[in-house]
Backbone as a chain_set.jsonl record, in Angstrom:
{"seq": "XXXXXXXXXXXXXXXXXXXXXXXXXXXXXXXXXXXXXXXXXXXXXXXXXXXXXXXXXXXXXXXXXXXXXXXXXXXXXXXXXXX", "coords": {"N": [[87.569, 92.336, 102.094], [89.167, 92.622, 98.941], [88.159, 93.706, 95.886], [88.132, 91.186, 92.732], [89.57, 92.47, 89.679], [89.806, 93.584, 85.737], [92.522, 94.029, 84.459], [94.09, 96.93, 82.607], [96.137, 98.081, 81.876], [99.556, 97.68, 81.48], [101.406, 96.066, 84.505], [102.809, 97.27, 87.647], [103.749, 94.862, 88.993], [104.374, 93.229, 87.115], [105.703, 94.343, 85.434], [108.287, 94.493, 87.478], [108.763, 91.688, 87.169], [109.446, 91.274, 84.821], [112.234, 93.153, 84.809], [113.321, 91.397, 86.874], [113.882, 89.5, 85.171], [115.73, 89.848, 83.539], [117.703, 90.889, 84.783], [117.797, 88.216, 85.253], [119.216, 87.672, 83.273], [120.903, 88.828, 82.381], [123.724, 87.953, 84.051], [123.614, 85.192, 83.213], [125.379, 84.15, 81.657], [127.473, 83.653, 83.411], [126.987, 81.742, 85.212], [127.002, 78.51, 86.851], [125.684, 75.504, 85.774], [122.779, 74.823, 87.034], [122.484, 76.418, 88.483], [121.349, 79.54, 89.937], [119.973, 83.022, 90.115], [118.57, 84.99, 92.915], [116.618, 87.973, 92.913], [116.74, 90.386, 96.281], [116.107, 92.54, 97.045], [114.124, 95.401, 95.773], [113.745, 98.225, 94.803], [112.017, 100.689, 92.327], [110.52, 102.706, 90.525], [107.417, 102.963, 88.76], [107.053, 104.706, 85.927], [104.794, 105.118, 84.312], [102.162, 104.114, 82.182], [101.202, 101.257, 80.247], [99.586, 100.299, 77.69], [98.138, 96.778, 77.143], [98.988, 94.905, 75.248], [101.181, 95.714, 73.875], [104.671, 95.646, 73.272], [107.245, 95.406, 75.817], [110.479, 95.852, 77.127], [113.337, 95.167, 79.236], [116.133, 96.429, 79.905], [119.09, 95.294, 81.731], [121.839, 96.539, 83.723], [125.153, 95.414, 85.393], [125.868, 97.183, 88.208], [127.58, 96.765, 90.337], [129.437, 94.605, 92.24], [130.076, 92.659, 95.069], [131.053, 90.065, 96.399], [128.714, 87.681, 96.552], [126.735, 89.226, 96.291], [125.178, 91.177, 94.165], [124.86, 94.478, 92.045], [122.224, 95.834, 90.068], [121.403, 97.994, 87.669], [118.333, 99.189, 86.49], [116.049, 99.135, 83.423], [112.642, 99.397, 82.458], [111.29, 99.785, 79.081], [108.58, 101.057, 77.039], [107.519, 101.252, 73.769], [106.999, 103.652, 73.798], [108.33, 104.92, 74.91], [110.741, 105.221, 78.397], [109.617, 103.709, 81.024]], "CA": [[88.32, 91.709, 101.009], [89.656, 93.383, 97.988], [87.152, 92.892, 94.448], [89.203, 91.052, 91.35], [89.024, 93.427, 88.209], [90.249, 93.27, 84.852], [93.621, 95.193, 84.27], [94.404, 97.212, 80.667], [97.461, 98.126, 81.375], [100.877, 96.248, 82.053], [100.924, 96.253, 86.056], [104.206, 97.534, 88.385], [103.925, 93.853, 89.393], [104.434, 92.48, 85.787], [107.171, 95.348, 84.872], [109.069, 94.223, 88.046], [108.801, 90.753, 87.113], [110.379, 91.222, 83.174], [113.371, 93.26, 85.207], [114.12, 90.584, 87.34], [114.16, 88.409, 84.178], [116.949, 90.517, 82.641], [118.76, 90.495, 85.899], [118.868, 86.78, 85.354], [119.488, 86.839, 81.827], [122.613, 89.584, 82.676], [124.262, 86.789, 84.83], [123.187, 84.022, 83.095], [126.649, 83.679, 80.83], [128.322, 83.778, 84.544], [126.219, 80.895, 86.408], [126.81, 77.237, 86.354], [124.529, 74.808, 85.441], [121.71, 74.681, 87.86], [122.842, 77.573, 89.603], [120.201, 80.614, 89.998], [120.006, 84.238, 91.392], [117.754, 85.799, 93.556], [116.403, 89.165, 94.335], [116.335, 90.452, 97.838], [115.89, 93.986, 97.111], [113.578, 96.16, 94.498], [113.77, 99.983, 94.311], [111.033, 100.64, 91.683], [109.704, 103.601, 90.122], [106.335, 102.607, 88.066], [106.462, 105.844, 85.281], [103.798, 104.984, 82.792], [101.379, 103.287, 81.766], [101.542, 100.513, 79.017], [98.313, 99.099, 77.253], [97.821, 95.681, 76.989], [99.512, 94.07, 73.841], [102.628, 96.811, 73.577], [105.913, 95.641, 73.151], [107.69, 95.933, 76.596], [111.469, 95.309, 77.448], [114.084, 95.709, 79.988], [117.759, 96.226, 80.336], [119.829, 95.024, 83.012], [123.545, 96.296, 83.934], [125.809, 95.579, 86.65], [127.1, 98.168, 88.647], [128.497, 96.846, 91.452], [129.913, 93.321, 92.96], [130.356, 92.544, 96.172], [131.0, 88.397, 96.484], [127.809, 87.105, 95.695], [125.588, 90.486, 96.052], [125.467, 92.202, 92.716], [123.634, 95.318, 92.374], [122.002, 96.45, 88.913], [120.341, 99.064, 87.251], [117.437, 98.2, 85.237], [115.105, 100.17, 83.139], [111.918, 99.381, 81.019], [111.002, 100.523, 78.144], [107.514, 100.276, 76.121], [107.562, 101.772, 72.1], [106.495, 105.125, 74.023], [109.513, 105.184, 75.69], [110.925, 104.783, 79.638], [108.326, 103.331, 81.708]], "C": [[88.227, 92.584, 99.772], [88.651, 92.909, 96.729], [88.3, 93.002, 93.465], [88.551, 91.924, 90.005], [90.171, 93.342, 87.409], [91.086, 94.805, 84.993], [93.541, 95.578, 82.382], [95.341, 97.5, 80.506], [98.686, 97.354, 81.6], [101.152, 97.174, 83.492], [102.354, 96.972, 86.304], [104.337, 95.842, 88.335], [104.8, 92.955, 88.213], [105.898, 93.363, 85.203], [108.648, 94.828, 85.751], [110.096, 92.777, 87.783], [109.725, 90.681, 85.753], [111.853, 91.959, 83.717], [114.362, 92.325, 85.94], [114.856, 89.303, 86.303], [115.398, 89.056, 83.366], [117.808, 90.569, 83.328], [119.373, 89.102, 85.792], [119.645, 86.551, 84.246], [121.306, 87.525, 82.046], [123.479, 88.703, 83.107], [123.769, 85.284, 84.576], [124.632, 83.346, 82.449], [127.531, 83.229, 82.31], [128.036, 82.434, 86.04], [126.794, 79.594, 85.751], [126.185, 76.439, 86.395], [123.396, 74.564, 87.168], [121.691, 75.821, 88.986], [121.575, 78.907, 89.229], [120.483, 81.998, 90.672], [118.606, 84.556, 91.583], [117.551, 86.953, 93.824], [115.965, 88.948, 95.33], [115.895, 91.581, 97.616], [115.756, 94.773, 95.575], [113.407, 97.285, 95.3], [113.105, 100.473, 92.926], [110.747, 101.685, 91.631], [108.844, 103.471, 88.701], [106.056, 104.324, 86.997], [105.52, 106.29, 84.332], [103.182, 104.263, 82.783], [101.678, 102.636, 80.098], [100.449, 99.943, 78.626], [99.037, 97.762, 76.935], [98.491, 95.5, 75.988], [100.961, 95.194, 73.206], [103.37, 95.997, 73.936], [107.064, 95.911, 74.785], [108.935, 95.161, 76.8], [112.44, 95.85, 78.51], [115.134, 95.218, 79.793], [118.46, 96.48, 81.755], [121.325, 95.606, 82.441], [124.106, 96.491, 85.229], [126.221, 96.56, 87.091], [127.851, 98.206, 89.754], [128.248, 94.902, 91.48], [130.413, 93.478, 93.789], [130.42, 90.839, 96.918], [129.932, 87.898, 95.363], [126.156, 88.266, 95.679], [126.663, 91.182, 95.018], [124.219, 93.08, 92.487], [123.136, 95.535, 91.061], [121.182, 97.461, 88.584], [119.457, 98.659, 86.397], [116.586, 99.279, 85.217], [113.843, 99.154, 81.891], [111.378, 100.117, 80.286], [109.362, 99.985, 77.228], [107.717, 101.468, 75.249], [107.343, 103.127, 72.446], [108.012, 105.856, 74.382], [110.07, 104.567, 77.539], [109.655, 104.52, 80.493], [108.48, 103.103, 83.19]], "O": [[87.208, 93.254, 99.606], [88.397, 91.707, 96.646], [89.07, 93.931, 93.222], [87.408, 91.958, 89.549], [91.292, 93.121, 87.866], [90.762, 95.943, 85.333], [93.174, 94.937, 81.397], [95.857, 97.427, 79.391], [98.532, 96.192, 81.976], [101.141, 98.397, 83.633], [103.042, 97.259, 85.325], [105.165, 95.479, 87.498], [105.71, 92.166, 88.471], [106.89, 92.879, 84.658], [109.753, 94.722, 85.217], [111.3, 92.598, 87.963], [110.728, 89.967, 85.768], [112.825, 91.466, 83.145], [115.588, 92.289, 85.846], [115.813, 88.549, 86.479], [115.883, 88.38, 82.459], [118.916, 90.345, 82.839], [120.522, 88.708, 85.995], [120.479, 85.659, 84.087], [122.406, 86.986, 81.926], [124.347, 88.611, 82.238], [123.578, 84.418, 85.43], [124.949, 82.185, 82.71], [128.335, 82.314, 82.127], [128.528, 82.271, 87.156], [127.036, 79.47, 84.55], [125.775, 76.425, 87.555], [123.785, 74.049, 88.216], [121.034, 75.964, 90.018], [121.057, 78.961, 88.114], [121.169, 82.066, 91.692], [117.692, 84.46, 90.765], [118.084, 87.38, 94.848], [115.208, 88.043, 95.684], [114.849, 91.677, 98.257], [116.563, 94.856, 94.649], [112.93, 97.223, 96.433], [114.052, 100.728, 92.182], [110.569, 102.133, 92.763], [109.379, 103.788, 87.639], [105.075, 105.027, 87.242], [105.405, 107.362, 83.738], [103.515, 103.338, 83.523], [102.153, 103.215, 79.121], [100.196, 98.906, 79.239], [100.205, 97.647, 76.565], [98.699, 96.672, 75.672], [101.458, 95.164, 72.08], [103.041, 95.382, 74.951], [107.769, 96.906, 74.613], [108.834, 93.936, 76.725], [112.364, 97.065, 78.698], [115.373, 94.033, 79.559], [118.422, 97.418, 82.551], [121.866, 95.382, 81.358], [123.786, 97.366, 86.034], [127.106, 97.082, 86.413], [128.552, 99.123, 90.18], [127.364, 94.192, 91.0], [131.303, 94.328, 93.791], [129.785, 90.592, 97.943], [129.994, 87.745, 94.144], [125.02, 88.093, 95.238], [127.846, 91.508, 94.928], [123.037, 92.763, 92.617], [124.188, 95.311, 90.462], [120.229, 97.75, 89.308], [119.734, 97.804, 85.556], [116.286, 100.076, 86.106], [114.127, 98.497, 80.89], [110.921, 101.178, 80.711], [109.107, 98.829, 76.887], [108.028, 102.556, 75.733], [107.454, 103.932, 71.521], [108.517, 106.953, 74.148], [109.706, 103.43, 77.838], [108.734, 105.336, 80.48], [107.504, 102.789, 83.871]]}, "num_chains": 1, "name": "protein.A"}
């Protein structure tokens, strides 16, 4: 079994998680009430490290539709730059 230890920086896990949140927010003007999206599929490259209490954001944009699969590009950013 794996030992729990304290993180310092902001994780892949946690970076992935604020992209998918911009994915929803991108398609949020486009949903109707109670309606939701899902990822199925992350493509991820983790380039940096971010301490603890930095500023981190991501932008979502569509670049493709296909019914109800929509693909996007997403990048985050912490005050350093691309992450």
């Amino acid at each position: 079994a794996g030992q729990l230890r304290s993180v310092v920086v902001f994780s892949t896990p946690s970076m992935i998680d604020l992209m998918e949140h911009a994915a929803r927010e991108a398609l949020h003007p486009f949903l109707d009430d109670g309606e939701e999206s899902v990822g199925s599929v992350v493509q991820v490259e983790h380039l940096a490290a971010t301490p603890i209490g930095a500023v981190v954001r991501a932008e979502a944009t569509v670049t493709a539709v296909d019914g109800k699969q929509i693909d996007f590009e997403i990048a985050a950013f912490d005050e350093a730059g691309l992450i």
